[in-house]
Coordinates of C-alpha atoms and ligand atoms in Angstrom, one line a residue:
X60 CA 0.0 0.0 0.0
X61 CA 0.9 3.2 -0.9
X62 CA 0.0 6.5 1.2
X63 CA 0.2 10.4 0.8
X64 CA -0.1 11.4 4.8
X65 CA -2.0 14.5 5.8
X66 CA -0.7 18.9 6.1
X67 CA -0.4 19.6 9.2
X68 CA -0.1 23.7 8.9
X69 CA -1.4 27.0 9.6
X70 CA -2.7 27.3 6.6
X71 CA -2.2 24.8 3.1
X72 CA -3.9 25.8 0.0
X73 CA -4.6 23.2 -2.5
X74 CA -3.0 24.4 -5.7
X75 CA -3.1 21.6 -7.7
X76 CA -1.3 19.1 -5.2
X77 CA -0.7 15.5 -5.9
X78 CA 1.6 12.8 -4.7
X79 CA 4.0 12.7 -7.8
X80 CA 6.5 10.5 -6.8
X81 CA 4.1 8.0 -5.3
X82 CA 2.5 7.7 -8.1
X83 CA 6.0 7.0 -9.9
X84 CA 6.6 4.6 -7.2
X85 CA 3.2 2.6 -7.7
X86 CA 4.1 1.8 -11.5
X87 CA 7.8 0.7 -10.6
X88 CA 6.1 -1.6 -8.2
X89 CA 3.5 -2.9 -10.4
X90 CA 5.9 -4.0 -13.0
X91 CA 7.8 -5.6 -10.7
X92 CA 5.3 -7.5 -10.3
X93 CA 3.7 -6.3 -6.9
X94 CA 0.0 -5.9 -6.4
X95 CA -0.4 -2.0 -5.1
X96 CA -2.9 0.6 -3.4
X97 CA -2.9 3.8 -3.0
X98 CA -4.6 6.5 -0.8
X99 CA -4.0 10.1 -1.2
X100 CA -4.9 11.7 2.6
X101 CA -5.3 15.0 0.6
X102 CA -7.6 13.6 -2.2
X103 CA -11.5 14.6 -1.5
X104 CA -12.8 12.1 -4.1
X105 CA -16.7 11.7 -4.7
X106 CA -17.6 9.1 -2.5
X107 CA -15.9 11.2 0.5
X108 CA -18.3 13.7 -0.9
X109 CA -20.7 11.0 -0.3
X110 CA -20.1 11.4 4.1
X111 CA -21.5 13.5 6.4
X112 CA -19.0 15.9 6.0
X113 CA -19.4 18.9 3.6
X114 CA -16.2 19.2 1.7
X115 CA -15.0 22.6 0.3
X116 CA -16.0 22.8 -4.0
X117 CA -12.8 23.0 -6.3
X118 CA -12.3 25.8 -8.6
X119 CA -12.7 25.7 -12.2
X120 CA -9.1 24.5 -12.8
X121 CA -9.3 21.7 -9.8
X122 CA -7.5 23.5 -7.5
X123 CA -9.4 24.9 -4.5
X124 CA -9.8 24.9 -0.5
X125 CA -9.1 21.4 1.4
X126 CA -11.0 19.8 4.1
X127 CA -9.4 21.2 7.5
X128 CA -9.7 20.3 11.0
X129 CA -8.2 22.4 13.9
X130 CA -5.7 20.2 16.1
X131 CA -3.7 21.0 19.1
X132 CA -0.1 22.7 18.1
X133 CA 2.9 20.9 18.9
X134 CA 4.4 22.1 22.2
X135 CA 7.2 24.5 20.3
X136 CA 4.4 26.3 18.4
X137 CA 2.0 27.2 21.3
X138 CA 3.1 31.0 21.2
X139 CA 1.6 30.9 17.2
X140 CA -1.0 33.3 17.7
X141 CA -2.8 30.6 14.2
X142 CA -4.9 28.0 14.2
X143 CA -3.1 24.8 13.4
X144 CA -5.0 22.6 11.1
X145 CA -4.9 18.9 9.6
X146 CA -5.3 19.5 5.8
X147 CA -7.1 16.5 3.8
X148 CA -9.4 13.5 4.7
X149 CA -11.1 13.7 8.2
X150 CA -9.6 10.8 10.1
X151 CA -12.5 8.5 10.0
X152 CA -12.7 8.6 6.7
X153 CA -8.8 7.6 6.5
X154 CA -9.5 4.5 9.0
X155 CA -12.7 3.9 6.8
X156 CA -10.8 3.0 3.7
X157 CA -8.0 1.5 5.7
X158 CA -10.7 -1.0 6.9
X159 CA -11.4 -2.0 2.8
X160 CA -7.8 -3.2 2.4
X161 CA -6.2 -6.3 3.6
X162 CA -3.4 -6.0 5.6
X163 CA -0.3 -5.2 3.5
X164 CA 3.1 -6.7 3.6
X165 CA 4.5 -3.5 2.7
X166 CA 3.5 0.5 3.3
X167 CA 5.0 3.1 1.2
X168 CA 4.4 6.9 2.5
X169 CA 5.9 9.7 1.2
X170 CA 6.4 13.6 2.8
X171 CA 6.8 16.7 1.1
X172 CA 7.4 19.9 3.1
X173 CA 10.1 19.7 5.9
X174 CA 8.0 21.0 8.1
X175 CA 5.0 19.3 7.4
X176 CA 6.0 15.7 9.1
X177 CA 3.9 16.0 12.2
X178 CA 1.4 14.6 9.4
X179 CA 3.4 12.2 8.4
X180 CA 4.2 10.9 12.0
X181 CA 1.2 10.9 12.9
X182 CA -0.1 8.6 9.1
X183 CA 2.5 6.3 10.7
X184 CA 1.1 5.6 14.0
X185 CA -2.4 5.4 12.6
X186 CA -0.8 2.8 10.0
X187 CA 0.9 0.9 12.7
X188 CA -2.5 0.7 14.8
X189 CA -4.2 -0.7 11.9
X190 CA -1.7 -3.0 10.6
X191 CA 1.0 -4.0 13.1
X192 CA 2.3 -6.6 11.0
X193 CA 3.1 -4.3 7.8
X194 CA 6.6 -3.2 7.3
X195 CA 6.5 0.6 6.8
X196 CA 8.8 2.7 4.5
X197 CA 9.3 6.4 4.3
X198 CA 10.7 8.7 1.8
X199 CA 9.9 11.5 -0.2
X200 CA 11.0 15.2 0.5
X201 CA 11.1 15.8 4.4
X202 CA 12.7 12.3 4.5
X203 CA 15.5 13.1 1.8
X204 CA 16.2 16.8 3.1
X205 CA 16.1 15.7 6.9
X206 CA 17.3 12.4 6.7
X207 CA 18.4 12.1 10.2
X208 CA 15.3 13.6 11.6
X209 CA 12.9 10.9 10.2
X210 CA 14.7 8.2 11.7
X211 CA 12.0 9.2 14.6
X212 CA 8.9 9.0 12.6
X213 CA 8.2 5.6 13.7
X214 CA 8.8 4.1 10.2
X215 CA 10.6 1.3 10.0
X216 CA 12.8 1.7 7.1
X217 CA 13.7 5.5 5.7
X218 CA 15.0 5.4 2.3
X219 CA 16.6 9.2 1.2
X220 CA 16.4 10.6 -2.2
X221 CA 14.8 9.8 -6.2
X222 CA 13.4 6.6 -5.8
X223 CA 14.4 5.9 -9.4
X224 CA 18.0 5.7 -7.3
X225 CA 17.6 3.3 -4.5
X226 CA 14.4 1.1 -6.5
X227 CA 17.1 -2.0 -7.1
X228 CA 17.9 -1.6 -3.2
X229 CA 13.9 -1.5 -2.2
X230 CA 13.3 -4.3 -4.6
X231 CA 15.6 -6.8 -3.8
X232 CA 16.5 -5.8 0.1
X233 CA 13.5 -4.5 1.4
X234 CA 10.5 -6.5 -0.7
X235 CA 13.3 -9.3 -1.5
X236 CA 12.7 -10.1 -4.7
X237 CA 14.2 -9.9 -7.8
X238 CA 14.6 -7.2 -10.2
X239 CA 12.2 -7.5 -13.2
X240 CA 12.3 -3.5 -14.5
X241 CA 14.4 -0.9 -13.1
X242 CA 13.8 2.7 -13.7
X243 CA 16.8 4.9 -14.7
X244 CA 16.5 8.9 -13.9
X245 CA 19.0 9.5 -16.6
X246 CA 16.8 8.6 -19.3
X247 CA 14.1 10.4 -18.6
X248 CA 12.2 9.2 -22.1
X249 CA 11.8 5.3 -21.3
X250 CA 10.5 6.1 -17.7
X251 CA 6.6 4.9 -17.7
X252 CA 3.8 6.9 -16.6
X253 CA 2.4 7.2 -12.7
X254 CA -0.2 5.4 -12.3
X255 CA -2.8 7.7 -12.1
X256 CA -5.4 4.8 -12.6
X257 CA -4.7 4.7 -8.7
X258 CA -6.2 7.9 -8.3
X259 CA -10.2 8.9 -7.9
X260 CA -9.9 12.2 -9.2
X261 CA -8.5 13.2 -12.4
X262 CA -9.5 16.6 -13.0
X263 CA -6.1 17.8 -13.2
X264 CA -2.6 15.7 -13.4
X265 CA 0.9 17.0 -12.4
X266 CA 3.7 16.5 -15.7
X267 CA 7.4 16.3 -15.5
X268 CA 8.9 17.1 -18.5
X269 CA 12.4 17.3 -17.3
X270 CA 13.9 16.7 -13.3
X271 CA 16.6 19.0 -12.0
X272 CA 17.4 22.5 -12.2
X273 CA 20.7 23.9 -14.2
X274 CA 21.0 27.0 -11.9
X275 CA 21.6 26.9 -8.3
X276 CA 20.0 29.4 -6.4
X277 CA 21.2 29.5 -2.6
X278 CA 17.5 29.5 -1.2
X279 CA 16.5 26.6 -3.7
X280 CA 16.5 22.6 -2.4
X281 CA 16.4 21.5 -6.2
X282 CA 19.7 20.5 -6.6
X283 CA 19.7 18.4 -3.8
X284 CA 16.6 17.0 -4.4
X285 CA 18.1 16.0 -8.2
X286 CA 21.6 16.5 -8.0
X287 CA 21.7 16.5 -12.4
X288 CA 19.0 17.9 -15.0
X289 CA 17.8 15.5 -16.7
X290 CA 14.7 16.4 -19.4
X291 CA 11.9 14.5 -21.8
X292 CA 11.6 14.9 -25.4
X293 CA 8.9 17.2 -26.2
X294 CA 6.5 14.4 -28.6
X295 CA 7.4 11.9 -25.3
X296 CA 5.7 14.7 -22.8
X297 CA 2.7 15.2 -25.5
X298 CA 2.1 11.5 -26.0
X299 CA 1.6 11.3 -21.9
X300 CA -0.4 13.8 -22.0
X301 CA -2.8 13.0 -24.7
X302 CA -3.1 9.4 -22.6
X303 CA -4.6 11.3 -19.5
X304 CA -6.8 13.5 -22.3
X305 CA -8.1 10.3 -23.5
X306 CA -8.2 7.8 -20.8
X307 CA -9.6 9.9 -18.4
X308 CA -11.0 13.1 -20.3
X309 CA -8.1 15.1 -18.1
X310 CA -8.5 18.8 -19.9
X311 CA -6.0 20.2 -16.8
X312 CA -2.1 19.5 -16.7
X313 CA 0.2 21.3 -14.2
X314 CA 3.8 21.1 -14.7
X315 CA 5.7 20.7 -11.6
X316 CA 8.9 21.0 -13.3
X317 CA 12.0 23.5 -11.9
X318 CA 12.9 24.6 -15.4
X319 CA 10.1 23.6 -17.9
X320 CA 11.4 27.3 -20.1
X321 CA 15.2 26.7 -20.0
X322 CA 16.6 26.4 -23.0
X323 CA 13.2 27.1 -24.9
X324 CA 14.5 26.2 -28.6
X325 CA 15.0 22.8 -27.3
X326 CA 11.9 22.3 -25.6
X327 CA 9.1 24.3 -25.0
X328 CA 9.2 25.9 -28.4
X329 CA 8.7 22.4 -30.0
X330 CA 6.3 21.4 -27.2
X331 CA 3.9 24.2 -27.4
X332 CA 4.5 23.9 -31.1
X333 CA 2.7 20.3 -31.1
X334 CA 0.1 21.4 -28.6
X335 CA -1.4 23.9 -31.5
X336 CA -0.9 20.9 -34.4
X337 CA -2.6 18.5 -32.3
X338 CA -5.8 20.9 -31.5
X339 CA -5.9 19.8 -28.5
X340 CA -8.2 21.5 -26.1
X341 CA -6.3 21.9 -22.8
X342 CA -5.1 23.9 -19.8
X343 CA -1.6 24.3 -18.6
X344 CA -1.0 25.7 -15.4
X345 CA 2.6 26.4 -13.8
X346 CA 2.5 27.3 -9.8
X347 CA 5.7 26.3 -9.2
X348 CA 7.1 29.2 -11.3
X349 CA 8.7 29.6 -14.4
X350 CA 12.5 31.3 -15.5
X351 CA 11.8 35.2 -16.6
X352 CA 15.3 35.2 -18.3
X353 CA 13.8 32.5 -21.0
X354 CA 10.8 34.8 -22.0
X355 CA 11.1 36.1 -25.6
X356 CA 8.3 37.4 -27.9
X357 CA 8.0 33.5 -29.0
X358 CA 8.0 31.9 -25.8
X359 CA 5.3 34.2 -24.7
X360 CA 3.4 34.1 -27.5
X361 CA 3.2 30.1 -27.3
X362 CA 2.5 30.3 -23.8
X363 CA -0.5 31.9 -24.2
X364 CA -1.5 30.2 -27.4
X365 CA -1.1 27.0 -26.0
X366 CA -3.2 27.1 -23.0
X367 CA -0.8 28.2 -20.1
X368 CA -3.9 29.4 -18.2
X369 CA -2.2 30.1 -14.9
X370 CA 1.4 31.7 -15.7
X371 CA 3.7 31.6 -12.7
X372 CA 7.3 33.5 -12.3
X373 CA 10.2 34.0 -9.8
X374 CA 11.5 36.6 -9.6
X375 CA 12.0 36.8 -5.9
X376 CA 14.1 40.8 -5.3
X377 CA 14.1 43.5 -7.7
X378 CA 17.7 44.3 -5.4
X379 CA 20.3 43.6 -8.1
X380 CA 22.9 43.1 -5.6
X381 CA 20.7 40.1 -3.7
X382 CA 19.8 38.4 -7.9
X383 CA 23.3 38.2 -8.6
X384 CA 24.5 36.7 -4.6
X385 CA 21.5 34.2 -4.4
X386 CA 21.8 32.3 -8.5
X387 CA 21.6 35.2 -11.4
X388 CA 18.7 33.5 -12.5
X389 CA 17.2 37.4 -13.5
X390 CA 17.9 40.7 -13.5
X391 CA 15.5 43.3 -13.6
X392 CA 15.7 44.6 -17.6
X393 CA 15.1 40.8 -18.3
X394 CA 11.8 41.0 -16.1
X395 CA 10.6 44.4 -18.0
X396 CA 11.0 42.8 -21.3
X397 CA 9.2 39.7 -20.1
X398 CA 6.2 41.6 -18.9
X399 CA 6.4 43.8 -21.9
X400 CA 5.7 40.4 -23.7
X401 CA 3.2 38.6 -22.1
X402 CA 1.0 41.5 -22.2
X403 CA 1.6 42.2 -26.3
X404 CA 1.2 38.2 -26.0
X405 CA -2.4 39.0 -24.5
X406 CA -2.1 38.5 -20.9
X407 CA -3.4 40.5 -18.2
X408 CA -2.3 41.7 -15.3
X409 CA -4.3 39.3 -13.2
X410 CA -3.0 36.7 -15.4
X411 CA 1.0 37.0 -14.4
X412 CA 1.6 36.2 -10.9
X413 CA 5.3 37.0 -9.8
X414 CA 6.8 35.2 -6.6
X415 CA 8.4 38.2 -4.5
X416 CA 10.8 35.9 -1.5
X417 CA 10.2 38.1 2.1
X418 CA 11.7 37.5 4.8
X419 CA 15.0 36.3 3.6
X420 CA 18.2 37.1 6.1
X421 CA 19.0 40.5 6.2
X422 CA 16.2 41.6 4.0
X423 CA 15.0 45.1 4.7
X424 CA 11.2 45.7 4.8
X425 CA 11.9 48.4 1.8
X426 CA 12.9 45.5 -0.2
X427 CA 10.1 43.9 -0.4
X428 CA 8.6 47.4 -0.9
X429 CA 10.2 48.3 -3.9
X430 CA 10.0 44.6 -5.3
X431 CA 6.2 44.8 -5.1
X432 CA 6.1 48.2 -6.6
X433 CA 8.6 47.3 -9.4
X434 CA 6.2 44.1 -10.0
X435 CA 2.8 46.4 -10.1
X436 CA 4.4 49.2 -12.0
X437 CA 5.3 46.4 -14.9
X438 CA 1.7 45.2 -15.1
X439 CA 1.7 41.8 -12.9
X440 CA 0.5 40.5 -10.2
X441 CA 2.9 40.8 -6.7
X442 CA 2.4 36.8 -5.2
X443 CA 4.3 37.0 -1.6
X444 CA 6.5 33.8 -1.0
X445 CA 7.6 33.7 3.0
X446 CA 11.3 32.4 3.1
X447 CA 11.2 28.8 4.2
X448 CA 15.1 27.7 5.0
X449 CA 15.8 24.6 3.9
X450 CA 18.6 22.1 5.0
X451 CA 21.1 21.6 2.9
X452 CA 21.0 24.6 0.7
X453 CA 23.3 27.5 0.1
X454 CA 21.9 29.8 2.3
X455 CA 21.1 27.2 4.9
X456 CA 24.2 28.5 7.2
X457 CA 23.4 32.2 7.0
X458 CA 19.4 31.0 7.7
X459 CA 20.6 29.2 10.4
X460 CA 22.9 32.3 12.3
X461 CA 19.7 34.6 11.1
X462 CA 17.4 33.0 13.3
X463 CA 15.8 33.1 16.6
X464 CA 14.7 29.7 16.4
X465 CA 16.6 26.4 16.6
X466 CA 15.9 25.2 12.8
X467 CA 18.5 22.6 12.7
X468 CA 17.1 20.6 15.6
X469 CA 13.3 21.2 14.7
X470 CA 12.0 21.1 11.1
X471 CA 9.0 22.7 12.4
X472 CA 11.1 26.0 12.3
X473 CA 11.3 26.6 9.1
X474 CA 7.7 26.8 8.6
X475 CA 7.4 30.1 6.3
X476 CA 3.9 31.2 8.4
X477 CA 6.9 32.0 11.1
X478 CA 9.7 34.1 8.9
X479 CA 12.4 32.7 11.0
X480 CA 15.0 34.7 9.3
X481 CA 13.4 37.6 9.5
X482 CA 13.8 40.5 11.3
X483 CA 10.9 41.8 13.9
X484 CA 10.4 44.6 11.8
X485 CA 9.7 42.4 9.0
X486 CA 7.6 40.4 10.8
X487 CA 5.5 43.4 11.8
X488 CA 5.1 44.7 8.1
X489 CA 3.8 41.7 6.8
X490 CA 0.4 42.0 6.9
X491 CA 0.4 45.5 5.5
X492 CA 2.9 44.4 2.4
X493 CA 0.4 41.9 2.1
X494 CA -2.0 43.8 1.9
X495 CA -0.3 46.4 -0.9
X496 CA 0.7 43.5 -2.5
X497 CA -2.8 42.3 -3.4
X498 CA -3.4 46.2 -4.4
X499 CA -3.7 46.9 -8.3
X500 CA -2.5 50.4 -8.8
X501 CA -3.1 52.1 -12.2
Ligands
LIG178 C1 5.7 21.2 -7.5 C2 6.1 21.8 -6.2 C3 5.1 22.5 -5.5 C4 3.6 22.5 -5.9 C5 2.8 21.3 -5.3 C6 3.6 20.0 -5.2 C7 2.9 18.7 -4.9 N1 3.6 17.6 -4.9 O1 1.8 18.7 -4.8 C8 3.2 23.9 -5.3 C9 3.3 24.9 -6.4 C10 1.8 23.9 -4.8 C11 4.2 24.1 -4.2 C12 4.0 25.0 -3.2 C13 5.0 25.3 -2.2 N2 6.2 24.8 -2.2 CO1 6.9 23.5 -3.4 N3 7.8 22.3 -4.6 C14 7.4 21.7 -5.7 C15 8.6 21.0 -6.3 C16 9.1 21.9 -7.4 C17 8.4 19.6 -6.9 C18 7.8 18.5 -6.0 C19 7.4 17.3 -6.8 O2 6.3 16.9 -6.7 N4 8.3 16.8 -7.5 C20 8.1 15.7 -8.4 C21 8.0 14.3 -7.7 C22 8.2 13.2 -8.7 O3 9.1 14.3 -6.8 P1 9.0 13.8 -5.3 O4 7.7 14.0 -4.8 O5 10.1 14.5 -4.6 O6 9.3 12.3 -5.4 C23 10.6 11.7 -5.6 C24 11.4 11.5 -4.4 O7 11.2 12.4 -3.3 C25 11.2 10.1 -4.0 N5 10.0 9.7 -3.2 C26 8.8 10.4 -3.1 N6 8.0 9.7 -2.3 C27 8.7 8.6 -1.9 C28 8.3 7.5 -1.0 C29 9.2 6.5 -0.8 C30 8.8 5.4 0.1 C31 10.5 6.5 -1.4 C32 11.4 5.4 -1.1 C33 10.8 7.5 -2.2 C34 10.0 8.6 -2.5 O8 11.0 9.5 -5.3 C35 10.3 10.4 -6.2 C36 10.6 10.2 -7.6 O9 12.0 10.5 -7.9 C37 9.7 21.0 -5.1 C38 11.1 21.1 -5.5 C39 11.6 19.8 -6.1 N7 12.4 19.9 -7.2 O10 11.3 18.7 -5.7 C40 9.2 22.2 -4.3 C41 9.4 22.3 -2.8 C42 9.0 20.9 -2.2 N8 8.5 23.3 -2.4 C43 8.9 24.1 -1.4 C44 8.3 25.2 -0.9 C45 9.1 26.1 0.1 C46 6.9 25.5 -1.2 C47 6.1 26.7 -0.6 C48 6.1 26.7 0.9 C49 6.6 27.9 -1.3 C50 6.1 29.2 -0.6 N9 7.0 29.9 0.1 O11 5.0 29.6 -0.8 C51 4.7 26.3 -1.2 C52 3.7 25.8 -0.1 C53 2.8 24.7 -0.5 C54 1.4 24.8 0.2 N10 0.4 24.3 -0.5 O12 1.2 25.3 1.3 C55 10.3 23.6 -1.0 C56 10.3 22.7 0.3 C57 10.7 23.5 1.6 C58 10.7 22.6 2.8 N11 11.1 23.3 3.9 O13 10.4 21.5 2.8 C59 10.8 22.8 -2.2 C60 11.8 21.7 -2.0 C61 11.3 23.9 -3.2 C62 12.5 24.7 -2.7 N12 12.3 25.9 -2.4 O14 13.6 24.3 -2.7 N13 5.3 23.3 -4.4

């Protein structure tokens, strides 16, 4: 059995969420010849609908409000003046489908945000209740970035990194059996498809067209998450997607790639390209923020012509001095340009949504100011991002000496609701930039 655990947050927004890499993981089991399940604790599927509990509707793309249920805070987040919440299915919904499956031999779970395990912890101990005899198995995110950490989650086995990486290890020392397919990361093309049949809802499915990031930004986890980049031909990416168009009527795709525009000539050029020649009738939506250096009058006129519905950017500072330090992944006349584009392209400014990074170390309040002002002045929409410091990463050491809080020893620190970088002032301001953020001067 496979299981995506619950958020446990102050708040969690369901933009187009889905276990990924469980879903990866479910079709390298299956043809190995293992029989799988799968439940997604953040999946409201109709025959939850079905219970006594109302859940919140989706929003014309899928994405929308989840299910939420105030919990006590965990001891080192009392003074959190928020209501802490468990995100996804109420919990006797999660023991009701528990009671439809036999006990399993094994039980995969996955994590995503570091700070997020509580959830995951807690999945565990529910899991072991119900099945004391499975052998449990944790990976994923919080389990690859705070590796030592999870050894506590009550798991039995914690397995770090790309699963694609350690598969021959799980297959033949952990289910001990022998290797019938391996998957190999490196070529990205003969990888199958996640088995989405798993899923009850498929409204909207997340594509990879590539893994990896070629710049290395010093607030970014991607390059230890995939140490390479590594990307799909574009007919490959098209073919998947047509699949889910077809095999489940899926008109929504949302590309969790790092770098789906880099080097645009090479793939989202021909990719959008096919999109158009194959009529097809779909949305494209990318949350997770797209390059602004790659954004030429072609790019942006096939991103609009090709359905990218929700357009998403990083841009992070508009303090020259802070782009170059932290990657050089824009500078500011790139950004102009870029909006100048996407509007002559026919977006508006509701459209283009630009990730502004607050509460960094060191960053002044008038920072973020200007960044927000720079953002509205160009015609797009300011999208606040609170720094969450991540283990691991460039700037982790500077997070680290930054902060009030202890965020080696507790992954709950680095929850972005908390700044923990930043300085009081900037934790005082944040509502009102908030606010001007959301503002739409003329
Ligand atoms: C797509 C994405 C999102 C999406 C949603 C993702 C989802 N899964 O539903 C959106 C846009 C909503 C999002 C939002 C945010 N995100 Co985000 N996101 C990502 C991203 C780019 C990819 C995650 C992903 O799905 N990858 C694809 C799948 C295939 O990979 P995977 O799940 O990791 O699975 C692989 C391995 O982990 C492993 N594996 C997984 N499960 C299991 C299980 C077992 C048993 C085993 C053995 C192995 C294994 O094998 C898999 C295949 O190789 C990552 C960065 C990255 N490159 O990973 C950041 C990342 C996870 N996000 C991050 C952050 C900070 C955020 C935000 C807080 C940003 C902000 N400040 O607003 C928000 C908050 C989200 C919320 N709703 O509240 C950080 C994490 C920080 C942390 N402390 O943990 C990351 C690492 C990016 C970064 N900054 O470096 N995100």
């Amino acid at each position: 059995m496979l299981l995506n655990p619950w958020i446990y947050d102050f708040s969690a927004y369901n933009l187009w969420i889905k276990p990924l890499g469980l879903y990866y993981l479910a079709t390298y089991l299956r043809k190995n010849g293992h029989k799988v399940s799968l439940i997604d604790c953040l999946e409201m599927d109709s025959s939850n609908a079905n219970s006594a509990k109302a859940f919140p509707k989706t929003k014309m793309f899928g994405e929308g409000k989840f299910y939420a249920e105030e919990i006590a805070k965990p001891k080192c987040l009392e003074g959190v003046p928020k209501k802490y919440k468990r995100y996804g299915l109420p919990l006797c919904l999660l023991e009701k489908k528990l009671q439809c499956i036999e006990e399993p031999d094994f039980i995969f779970i996955t994590s995503m945000m570091t700070y997020w395990y509580p959830g995951v912890w807690d999945a565990i101990k529910v899991l072991k209740n119900f099945f004391p005899q499975s052998t449990i198995v944790l990976g994923g995110i919080y389990a690859t970035l705070c590796y030592e950490h999870s050894q506590n989650s009550g798991a039995d086995i914690v397995v770090a990194g790309a699963v694609e990486d350690s598969f021959r290890y799980i297959q033949e020392n952990i289910l001990e059996c022998p290797v019938k397919y391996l998957p190999n990361k490196e070529e990205p093309d003969n990888l199958p498809y996640p088995a989405f049949e798993l899923a009850s809802r498929t409204d909207y499915v997340p594509i990879l067209a590539g893994r990896g990031c070629p710049f290395r930004c010093s607030y970014c986890a991607s390059q230890i998450l995939n140490s390479q980049f590594f990307r799909r031909t574009p007919t490959k990416v098209l073919d998947e997607i047509e699949f889910y168009l077809e095999k489940f009527g899926t008109r929504n795709f949302v590309f969790y790639d790092d770098a789906l525009l880099y080097d645009s000539k090479g793939f989202f050029l021909p990719f959008a390209k096919m999109v158009l020649q194959r009529k097809m009738a779909i949305n494209f939506h990318s949350p997770n923020g797209l390059h602004l250096s790659e954004i030429n009058s072609d790019v942006a006129e096939m991103l609009f012509a090709a359905g990218f519905k929700t357009i998403r950017f990083g841009l992070e500072t508009s303090n020259p001095q802070r782009q170059k330090e932290s990657g050089g992944k824009v500078v500011n006349e790139q950004f102009v340009t870029a909006m100048k584009m996407l509007h002559e392209a026919g977006y508006t400014q509701e459209d283009i949504g630009v990730y502004i990074l607050c509460g960094l170390p060191e960053q002044g309040v008038k920072e973020v100011e200007e960044t927000i002002a720079f953002v509205q002045k160009n015609r797009a929409k300011a999208i606040l991002a609170e720094f969450s410091p991540i283990p691991h990463t460039r700037l982790w050491k500077e997070a680290l000496s930054h902060s009030e809080y202890d965020l080696a020893k507790e992954p709950l620190f680095q929850n972005n609701t908390l700044l923990p970088c930043a300085s009081t002032e900037m934790r005082e301001s944040l509502q009102r930039l908030k606010t001007i953020s959301r503002q739409t001067p003329e």
